[in-house]
Short mmCIF file of C-alpha atoms in Angstrom, two decimals:
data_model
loop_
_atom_site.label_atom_id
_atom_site.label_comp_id
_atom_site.label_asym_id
_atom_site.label_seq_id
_atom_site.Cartn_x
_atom_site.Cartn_y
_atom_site.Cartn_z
CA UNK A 1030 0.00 0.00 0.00
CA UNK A 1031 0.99 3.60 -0.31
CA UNK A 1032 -0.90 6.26 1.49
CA UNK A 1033 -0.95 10.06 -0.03
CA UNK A 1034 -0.79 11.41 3.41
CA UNK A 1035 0.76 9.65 6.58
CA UNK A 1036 -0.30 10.76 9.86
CA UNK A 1037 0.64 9.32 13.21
CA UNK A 1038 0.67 9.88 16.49
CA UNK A 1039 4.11 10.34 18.79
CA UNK A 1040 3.76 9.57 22.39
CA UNK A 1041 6.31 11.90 24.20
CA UNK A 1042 6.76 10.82 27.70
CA UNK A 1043 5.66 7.35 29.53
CA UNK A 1044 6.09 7.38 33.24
CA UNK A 1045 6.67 3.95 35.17
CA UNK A 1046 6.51 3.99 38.97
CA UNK A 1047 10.06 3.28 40.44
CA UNK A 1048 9.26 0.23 42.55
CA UNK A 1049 8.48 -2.39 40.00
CA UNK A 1050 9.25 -2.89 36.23
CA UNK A 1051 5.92 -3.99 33.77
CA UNK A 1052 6.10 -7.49 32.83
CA UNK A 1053 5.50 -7.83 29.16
CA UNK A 1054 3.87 -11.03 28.30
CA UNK A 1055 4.91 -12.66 25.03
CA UNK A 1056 2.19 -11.33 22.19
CA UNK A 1057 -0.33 -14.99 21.51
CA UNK A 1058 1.20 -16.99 18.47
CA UNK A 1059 -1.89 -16.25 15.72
CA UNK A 1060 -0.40 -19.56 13.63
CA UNK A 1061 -1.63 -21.72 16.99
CA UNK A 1062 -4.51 -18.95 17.69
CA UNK A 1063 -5.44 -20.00 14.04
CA UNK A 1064 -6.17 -24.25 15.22
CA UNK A 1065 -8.60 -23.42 18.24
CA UNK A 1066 -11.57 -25.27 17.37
CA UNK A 1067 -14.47 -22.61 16.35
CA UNK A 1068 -12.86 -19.29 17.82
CA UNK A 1069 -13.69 -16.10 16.65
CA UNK A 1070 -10.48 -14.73 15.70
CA UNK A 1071 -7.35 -15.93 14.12
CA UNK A 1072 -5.37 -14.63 17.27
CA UNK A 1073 -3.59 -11.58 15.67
CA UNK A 1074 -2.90 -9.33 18.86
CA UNK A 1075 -3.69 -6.01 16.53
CA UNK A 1076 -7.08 -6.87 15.26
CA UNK A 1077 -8.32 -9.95 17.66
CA UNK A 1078 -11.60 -10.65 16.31
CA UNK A 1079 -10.00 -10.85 12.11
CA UNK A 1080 -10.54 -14.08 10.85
CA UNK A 1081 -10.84 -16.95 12.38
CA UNK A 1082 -10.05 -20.54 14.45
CA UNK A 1083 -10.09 -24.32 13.65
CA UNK A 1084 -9.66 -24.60 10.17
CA UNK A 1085 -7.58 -23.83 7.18
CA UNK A 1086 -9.30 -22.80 3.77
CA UNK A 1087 -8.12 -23.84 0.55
CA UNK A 1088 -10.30 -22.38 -1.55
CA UNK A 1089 -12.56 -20.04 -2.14
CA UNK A 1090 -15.44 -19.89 -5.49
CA UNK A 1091 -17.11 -16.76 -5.54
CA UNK A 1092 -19.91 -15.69 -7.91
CA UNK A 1093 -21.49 -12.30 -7.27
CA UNK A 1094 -24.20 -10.24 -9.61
CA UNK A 1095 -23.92 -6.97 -9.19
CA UNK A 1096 -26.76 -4.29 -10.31
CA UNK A 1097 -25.12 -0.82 -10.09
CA UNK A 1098 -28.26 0.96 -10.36
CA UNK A 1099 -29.78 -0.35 -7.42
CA UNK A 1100 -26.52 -1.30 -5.43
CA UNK A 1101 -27.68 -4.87 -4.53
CA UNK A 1102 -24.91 -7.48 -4.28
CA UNK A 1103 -26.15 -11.04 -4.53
CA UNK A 1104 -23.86 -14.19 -3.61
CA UNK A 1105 -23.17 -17.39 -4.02
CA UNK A 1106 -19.22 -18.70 -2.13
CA UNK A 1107 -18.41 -21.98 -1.84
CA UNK A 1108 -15.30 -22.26 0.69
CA UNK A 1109 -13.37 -25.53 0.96
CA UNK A 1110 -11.48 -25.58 4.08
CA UNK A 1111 -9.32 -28.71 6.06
CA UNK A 1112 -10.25 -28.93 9.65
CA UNK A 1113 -7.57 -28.52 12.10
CA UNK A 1114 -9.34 -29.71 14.73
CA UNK A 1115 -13.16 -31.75 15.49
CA UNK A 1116 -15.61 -29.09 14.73
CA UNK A 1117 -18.85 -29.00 16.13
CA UNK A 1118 -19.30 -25.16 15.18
CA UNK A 1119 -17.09 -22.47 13.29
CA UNK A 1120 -17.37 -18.67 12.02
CA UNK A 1121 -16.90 -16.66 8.88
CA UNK A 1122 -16.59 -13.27 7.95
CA UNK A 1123 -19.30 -11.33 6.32
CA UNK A 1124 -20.41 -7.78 7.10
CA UNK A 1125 -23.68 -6.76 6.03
CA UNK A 1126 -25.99 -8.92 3.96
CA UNK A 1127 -29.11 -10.57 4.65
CA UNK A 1128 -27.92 -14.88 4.31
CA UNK A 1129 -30.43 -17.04 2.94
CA UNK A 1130 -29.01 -20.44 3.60
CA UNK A 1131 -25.77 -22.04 4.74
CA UNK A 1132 -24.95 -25.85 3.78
CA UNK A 1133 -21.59 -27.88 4.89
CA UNK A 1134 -20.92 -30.47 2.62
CA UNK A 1135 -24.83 -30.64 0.83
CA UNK A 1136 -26.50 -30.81 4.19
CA UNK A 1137 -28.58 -27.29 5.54
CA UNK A 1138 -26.82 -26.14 8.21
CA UNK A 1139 -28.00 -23.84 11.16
CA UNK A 1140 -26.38 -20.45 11.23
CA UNK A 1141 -26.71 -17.29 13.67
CA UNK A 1142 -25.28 -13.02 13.20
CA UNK A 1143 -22.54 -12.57 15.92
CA UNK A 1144 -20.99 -8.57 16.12
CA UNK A 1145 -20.25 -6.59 12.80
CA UNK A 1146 -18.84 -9.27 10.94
CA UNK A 1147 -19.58 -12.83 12.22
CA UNK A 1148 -21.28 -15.61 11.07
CA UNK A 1149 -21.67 -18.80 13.30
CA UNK A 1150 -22.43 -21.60 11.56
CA UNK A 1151 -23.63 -24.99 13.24
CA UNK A 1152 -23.03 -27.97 10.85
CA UNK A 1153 -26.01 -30.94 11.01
CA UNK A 1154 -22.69 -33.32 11.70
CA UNK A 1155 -19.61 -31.99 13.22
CA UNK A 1156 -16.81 -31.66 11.01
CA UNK A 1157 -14.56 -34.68 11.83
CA UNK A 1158 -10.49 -33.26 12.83
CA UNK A 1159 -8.57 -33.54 9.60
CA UNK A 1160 -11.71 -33.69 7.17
CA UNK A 1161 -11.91 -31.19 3.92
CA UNK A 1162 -15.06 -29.78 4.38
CA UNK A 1163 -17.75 -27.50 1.92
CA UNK A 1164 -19.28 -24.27 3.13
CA UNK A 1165 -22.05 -22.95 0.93
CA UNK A 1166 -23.74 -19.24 1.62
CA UNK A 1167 -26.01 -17.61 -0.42
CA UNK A 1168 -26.92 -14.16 0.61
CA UNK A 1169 -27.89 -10.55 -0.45
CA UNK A 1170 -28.33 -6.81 0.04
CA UNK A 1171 -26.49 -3.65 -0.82
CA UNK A 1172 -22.74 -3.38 0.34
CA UNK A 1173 -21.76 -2.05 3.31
CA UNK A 1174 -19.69 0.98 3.01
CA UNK A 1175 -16.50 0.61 5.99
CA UNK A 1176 -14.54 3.33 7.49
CA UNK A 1177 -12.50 3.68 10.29
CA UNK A 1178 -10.84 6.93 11.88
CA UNK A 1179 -7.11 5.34 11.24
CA UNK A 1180 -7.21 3.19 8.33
CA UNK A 1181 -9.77 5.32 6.16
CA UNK A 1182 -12.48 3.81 3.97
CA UNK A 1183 -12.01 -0.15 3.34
CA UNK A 1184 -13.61 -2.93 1.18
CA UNK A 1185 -16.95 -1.93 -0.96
CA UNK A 1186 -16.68 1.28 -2.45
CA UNK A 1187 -19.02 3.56 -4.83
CA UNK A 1188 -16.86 4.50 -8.00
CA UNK A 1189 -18.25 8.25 -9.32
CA UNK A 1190 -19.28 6.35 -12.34
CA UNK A 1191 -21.65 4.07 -10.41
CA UNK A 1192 -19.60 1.37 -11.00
CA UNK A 1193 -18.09 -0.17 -7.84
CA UNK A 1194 -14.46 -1.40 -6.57
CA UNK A 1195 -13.09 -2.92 -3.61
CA UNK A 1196 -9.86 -2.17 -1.74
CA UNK A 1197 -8.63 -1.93 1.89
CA UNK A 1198 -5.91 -2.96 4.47
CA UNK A 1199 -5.68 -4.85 6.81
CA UNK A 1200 -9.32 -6.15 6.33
CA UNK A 1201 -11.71 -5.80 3.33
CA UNK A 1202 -13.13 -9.13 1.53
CA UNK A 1203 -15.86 -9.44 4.30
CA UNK A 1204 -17.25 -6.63 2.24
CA UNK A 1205 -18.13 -8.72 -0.53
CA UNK A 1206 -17.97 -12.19 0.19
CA UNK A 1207 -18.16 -14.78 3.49
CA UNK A 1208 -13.91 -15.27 4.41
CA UNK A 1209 -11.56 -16.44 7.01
CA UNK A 1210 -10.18 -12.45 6.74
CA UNK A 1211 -6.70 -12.56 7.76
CA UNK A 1212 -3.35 -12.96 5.86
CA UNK A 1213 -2.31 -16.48 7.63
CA UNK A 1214 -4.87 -18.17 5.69
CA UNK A 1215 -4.23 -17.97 1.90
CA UNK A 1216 -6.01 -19.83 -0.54
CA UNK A 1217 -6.70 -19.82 -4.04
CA UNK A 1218 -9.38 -17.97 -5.72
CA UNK A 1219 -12.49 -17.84 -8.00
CA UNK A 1220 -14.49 -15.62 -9.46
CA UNK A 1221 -17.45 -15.15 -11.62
CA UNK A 1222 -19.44 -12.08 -11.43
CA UNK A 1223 -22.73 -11.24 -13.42
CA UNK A 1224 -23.33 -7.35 -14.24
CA UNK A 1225 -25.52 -5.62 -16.51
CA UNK A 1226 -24.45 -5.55 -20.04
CA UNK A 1227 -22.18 -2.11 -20.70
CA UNK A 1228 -20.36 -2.51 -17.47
CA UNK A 1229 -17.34 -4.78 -17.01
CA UNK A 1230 -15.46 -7.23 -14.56
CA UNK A 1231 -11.86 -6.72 -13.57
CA UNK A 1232 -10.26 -9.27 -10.78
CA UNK A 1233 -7.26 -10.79 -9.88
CA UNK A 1234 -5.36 -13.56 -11.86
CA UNK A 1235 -6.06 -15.01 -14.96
CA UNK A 1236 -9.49 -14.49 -17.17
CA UNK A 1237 -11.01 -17.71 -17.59
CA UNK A 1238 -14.06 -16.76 -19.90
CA UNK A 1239 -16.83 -13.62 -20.50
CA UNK A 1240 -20.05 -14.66 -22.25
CA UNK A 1241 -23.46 -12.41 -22.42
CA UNK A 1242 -26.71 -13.76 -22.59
CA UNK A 1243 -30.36 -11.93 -21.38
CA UNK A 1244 -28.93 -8.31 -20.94
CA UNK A 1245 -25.98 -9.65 -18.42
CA UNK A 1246 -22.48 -10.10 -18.73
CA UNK A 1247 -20.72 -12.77 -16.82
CA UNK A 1248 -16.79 -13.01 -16.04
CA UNK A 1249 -14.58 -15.52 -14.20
CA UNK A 1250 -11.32 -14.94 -13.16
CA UNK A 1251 -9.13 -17.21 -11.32
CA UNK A 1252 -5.94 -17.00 -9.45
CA UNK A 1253 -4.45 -20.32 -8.06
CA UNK A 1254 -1.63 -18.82 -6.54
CA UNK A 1255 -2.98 -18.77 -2.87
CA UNK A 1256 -3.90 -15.17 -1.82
CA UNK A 1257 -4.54 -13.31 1.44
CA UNK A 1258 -7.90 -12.26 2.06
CA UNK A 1259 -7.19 -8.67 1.54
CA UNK A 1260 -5.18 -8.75 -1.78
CA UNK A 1261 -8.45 -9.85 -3.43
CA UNK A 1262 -10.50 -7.69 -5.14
CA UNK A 1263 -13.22 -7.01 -8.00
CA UNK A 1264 -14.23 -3.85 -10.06
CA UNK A 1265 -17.08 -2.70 -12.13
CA UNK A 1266 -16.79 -0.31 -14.36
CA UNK A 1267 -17.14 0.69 -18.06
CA UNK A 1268 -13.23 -0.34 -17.96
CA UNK A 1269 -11.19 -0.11 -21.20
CA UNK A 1270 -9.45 -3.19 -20.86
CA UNK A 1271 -5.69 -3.89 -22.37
CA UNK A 1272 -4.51 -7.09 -22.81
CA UNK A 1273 -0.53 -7.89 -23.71
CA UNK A 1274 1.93 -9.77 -22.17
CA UNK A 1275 5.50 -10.54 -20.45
CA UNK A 1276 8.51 -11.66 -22.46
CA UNK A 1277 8.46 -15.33 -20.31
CA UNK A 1278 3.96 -15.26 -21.94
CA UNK A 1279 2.78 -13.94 -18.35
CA UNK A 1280 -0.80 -12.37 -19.35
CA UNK A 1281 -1.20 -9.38 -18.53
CA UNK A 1282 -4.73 -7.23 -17.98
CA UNK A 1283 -4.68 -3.25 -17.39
CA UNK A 1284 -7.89 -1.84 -16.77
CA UNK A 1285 -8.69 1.94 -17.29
CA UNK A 1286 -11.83 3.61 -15.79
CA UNK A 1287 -13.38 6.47 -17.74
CA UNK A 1288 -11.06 9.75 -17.20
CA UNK A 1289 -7.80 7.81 -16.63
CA UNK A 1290 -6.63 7.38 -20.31
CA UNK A 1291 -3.32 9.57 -19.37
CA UNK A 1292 -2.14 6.57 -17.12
CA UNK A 1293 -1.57 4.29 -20.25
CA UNK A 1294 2.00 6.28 -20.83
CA UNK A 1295 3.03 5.10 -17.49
CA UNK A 1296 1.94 1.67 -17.24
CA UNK A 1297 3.59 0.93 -20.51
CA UNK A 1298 6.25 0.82 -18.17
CA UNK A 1299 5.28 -2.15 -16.25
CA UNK A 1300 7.27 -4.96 -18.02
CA UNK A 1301 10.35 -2.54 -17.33
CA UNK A 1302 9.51 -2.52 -13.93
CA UNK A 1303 8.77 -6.14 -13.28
CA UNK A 1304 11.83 -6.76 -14.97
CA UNK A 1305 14.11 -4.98 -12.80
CA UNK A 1306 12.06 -6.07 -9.51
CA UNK A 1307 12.85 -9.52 -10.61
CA UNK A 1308 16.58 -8.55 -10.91
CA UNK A 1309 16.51 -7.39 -7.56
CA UNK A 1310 14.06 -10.08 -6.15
CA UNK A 1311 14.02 -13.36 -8.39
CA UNK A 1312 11.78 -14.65 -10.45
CA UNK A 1313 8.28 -12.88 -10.87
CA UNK A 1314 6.11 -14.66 -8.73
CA UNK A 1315 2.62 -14.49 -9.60
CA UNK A 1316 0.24 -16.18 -12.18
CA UNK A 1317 -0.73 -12.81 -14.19
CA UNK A 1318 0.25 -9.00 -14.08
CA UNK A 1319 -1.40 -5.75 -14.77
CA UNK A 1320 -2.65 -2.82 -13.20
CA UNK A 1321 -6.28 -1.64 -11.96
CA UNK A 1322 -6.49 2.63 -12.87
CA UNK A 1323 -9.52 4.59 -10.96
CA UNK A 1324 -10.89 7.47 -11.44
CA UNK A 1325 -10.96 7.94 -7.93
CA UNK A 1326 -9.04 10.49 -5.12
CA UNK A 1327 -8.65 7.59 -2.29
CA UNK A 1328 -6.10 8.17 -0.07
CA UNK A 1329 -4.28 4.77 -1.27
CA UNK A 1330 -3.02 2.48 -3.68
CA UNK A 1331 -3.09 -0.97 -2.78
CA UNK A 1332 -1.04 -4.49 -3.87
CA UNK A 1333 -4.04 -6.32 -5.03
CA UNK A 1334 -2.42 -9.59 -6.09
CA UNK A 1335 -1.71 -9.61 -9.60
CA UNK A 1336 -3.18 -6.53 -10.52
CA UNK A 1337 -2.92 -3.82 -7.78
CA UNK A 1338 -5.38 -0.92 -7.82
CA UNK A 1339 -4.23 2.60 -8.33
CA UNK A 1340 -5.55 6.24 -7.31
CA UNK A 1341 -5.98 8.63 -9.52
CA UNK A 1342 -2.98 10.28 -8.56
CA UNK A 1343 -0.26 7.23 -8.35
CA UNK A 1344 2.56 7.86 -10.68
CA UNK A 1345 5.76 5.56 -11.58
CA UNK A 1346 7.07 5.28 -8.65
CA UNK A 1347 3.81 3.71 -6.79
CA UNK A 1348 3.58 1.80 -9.49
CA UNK A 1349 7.36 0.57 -8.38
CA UNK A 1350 5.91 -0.20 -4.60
CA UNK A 1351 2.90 -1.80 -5.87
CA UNK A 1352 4.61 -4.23 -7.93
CA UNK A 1353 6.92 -4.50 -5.63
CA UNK A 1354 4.74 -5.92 -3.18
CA UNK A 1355 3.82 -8.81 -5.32
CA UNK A 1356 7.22 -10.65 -3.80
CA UNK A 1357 6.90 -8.53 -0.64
CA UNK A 1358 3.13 -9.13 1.15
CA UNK A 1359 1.80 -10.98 -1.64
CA UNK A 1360 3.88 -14.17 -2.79
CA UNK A 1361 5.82 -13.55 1.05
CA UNK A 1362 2.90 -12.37 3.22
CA UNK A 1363 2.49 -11.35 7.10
CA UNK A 1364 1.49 -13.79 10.21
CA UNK A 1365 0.53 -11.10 12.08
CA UNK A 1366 0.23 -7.20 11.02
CA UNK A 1367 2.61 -5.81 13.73
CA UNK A 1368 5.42 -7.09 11.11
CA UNK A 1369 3.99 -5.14 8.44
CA UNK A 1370 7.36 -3.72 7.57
CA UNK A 1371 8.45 -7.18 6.04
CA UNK A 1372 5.64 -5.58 3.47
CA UNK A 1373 6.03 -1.96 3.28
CA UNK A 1374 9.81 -0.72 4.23
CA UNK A 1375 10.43 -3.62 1.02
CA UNK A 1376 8.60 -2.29 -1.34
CA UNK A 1377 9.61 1.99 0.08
CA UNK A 1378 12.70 0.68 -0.23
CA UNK A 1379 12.29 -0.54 -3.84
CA UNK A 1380 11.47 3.34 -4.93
CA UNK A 1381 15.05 3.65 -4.04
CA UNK A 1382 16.29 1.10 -5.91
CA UNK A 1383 14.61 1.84 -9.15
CA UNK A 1384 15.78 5.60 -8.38
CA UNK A 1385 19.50 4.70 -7.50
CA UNK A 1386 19.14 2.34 -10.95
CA UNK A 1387 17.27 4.40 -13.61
CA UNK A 1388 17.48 7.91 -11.90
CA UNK A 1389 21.76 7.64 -11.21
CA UNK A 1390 20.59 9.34 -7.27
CA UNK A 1391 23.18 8.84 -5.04
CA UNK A 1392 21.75 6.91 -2.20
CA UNK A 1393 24.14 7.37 0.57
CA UNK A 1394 24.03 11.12 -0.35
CA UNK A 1395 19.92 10.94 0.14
CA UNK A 1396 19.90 9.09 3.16
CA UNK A 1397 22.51 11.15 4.85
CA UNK A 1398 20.80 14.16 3.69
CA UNK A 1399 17.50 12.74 4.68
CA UNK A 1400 18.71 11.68 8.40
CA UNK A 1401 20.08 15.34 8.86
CA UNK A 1402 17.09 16.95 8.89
CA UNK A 1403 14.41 14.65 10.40
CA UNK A 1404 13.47 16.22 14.31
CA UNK A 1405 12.55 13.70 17.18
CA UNK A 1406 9.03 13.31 15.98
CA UNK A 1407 10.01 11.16 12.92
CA UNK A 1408 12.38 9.02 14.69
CA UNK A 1409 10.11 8.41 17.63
CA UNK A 1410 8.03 5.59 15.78
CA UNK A 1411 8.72 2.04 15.83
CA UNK A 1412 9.12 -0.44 12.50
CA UNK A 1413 7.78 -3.39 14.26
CA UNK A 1414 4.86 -3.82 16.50
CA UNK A 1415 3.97 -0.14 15.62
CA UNK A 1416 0.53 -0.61 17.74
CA UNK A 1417 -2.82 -0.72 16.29
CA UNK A 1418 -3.76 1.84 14.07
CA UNK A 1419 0.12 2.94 13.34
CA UNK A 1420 0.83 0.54 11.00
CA UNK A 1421 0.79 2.43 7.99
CA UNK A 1422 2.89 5.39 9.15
CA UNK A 1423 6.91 4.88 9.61
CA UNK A 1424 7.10 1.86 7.43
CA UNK A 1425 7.03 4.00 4.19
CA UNK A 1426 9.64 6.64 4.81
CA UNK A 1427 11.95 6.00 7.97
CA UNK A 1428 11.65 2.12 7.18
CA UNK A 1429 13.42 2.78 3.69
CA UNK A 1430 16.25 4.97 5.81
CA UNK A 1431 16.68 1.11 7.88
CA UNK A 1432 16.59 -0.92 4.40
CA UNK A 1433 19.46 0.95 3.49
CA UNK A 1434 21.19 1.02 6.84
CA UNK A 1435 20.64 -2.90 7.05
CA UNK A 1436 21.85 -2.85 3.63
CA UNK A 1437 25.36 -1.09 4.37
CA UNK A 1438 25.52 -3.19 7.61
CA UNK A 1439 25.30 -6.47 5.17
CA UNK A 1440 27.22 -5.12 2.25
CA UNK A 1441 25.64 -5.44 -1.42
CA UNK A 1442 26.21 -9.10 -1.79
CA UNK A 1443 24.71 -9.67 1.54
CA UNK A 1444 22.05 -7.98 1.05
CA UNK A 1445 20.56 -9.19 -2.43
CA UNK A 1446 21.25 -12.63 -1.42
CA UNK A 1447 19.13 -11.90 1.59
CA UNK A 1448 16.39 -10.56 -0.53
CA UNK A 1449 16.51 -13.22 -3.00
CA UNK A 1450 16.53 -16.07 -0.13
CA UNK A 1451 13.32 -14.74 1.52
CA UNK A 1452 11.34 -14.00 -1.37
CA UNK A 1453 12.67 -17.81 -2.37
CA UNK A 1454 12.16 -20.13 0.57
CA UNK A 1455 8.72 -18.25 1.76
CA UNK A 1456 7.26 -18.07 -1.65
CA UNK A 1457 3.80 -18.59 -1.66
CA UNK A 1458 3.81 -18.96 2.38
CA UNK A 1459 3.61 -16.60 5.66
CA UNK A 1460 6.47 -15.49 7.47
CA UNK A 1461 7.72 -13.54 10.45
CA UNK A 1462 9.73 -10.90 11.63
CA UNK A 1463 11.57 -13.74 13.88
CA UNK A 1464 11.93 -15.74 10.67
CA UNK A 1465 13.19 -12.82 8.69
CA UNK A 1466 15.86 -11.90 11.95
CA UNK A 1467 17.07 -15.48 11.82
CA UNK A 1468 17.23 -15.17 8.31
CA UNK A 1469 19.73 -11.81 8.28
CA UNK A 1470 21.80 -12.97 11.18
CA UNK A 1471 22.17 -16.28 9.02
CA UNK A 1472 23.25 -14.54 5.80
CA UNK A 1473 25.45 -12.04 8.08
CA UNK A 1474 27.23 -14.91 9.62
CA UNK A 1475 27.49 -12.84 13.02
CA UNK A 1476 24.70 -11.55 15.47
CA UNK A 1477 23.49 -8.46 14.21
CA UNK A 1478 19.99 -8.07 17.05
CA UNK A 1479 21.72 -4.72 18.60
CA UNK A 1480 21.85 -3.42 14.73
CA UNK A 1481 18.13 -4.53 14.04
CA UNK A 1482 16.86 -3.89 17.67
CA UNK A 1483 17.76 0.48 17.38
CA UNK A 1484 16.18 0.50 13.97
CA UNK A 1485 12.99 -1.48 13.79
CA UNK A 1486 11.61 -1.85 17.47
CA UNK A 1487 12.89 1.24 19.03
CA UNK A 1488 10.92 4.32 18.82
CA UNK A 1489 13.84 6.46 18.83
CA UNK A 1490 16.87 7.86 16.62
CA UNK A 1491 19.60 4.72 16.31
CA UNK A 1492 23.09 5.60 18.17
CA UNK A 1493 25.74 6.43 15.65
CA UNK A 1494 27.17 3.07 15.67
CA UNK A 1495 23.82 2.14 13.87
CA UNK A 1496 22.94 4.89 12.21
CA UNK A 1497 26.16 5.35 10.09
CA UNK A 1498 27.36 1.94 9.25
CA UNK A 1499 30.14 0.86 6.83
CA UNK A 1500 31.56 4.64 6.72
CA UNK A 1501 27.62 5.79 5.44
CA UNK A 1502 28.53 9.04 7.29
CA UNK A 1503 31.07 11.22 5.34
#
């Protein structure tokens, strides 16, 4: 993601009494969260009641129709998950929407509205432990629009041509369709969506087929790379849609809303750009490519796997991040979003690249120019486990000054091989920030935690020792 405006919050001064020191408890593992039989909530310490317990979904079929003029959203998801434990009961997510019926393997089961977002279902037979089990919901009713004071509008949103799109971090297919919404469970994706004939269907992955019959136009799209909840998206529009593709026969699918013609010049850049991401990062690692242009002043451009969506304002170098983020978030995603910098100081950091590649700037020249005149309110924000609500703030600018600290602290060779290695042996997988530390200290063949500790969970301006490593201070 990159945000048009970053605001955060800087707590000044914390007083402790001086007779006893607070005991930090160790933050709950969401992976083994994740494997409690029917719990609401996948266990991620930030956002406790996202996704949920006792199961792991491997699929998801979605098929939607989708009236513009009257707003109404009707649904049909099939989700095929593997029990991790004996389940007698389990949730979904789905805000909004009126559900008409819920089966489990062809059998009705009985269901119940828990909260904003939950839906309890009761299967006729518990799920036996280890069983692959089917989860039918069909359900309807006009989109709920979501927005909160930190993170700004998220999932179902109006485009101003009556069309409709959906985007959001760290939550936003509950909008649309019933999920297990959290990053730790990935799984591969399908959709067909019906809209009236004139409008069009851009998703992630690969288009499988468009027909029209009876005034209605019907797409599928299909990914099977597995995806995080979030990444996935749909839009409706009267799209111009551009097909080409990659030198290795990648497809790829732009999509242009009306008004955004002018971003054509730019995204005729995107082979360039995967090209030297790939350089940097290995292999491109996802099933299609393209790019997803609104019409629309949203405060963000998001990753959306394959085919990230862009605001109207996004230029080359979100572009850059966005793609970026296919290896970093996408491909390599997040166990639990207080490690969001394994997502965004990756892909801030790739604007630097492409700048100190195609641009000839002098890195070491920006970043010592950069750390001279930042005040105490910029350094006082932590990289990882930000706290709620701050995790879109320091990863994009101060988190690109630690890249390239960590980077002079590894040396070049280092450093790409680190890259390379976790985009490699995490493909298509979670990770986190412990696996990426034992990663670096692996590749640096020495303990580096003092280096990593001042610049990603401090909230406070590295010692000199960190700050200027390798001779970065002249």
């Amino acid at each position: 993601m990159v945000r048009v405006r970053v605001v955060c919050a800087v707590l000044a001064t914390t007083a402790f009494a001086a007779c006893s020191a607070p005991v930090q408890l160790p933050a709950p593992d969401p992976s083994e969260q994740a494997k409690i039989p029917g719990s609401a909530g996948i266990g991620d310490p930030y956002y406790p009641e996202d996704g949920n317990g006792g199961y792991d979904v491997t699929s998801y079929d979605v098929a939607v129709s989708y009236d513009p003029t009257s707003k109404r959203l009707e649904g049909d998801t099939t989700v095929v998950a593997t029990a991790d434990a004996a389940l007698g009961g389990y949730h979904l997510d789905l805000t909004g929407y009126d559900v008409a019926a819920v089966e489990v393997d062809g059998s009705p089961a009985r269901f119940t509205r828990e909260g904003d977002h939950e839906l309890v279902i009761t299967p006729a037979t518990p799920v036996a432990a280890g069983a692959v089990f089917r989860t039918r919901v069909t359900y309807a009713g006009v989109p709920k629009i979501s927005e909160d004071a930190a993170l700004g509008v998220s999932g179902w949103q109006i485009a101003k041509s009556g069309g409709a799109f959906v985007a959001g971090e760290p939550h936003s297919a509950s909008s649309w369709y019933p999920v297990n919404d959290h990053p730790l469970d990935k799984a591969t994706f399908r959709l067909t969506a019906k809209v009236p004939d004139g409008w069009r269907v851009i998703a992630n992955g690969r288009e499988e087929s468009t027909t029209s019959e009876g005034g209605w136009t019907t797409s599928t799209w299909v990914e099977p790379n597995r995806i995080a909840p979030y990444l996935t998206t749909v839009g409706i529009d009267k799209w111009t849609l551009v097909r080409s593709t990659l030198a290795d026969g990648t497809p790829v699918v732009d999509a242009y809303a009306p008004g955004t013609e002018d971003k054509r010049q730019v995204e005729s850049r995107l082979p360039e750009v995967l090209e030297f991401l790939a350089g940097k990062f290995g292999p491109y690692p996802q099933s299609a490519a393209g790019g997803i242009f609104l019409n629309e002043s949203i405060s963000f451009s998001l990753e959306t796997q394959t085919r990230p969506i862009y605001a109207k304002w996004a230029g080359l170098e979100v572009i850059v991040h966005e793609q970026a983020h296919q290896w970093f978030g996408n491909s390599v995603s997040l166990e639990r979003w207080a490690d969001v910098c394994l997502n965004e100081c990756f892909a801030s950091y790739a604007q630097w690249l492409w700048d100190e590649d195609k641009n000839r700037v002098d890195l070491d020249k920006l970043y010592r120019t950069t750390v001279a005149r930042k005040t105490d309110s910029y350094w006082n924000r932590k990289l990882v486990d930000m706290g709620a609500g701050n995790e879109f703030t320091a990863v994009y600018d101060k988190g690109q000054l630690a890249v390239h600290a960590l980077r002079k602290q590894l040396g070049d060779e280092k450093f790409f091989t680190l890259l390379k290695r976790w985009t490699s042996e995490h493909r298509d997988g979670n990770a986190s920030w412990a696996d990426f530390t034992a990663l670096v200290t692996e590749v640096a063949g020495t303990d580096i935690g003092p280096f990593l500790d001042a610049w990603f969970h401090q909230a406070g301006k590295p010692g000199d020792e960190y700050l200027y490593p390798a001779g970065l201070r002249k």
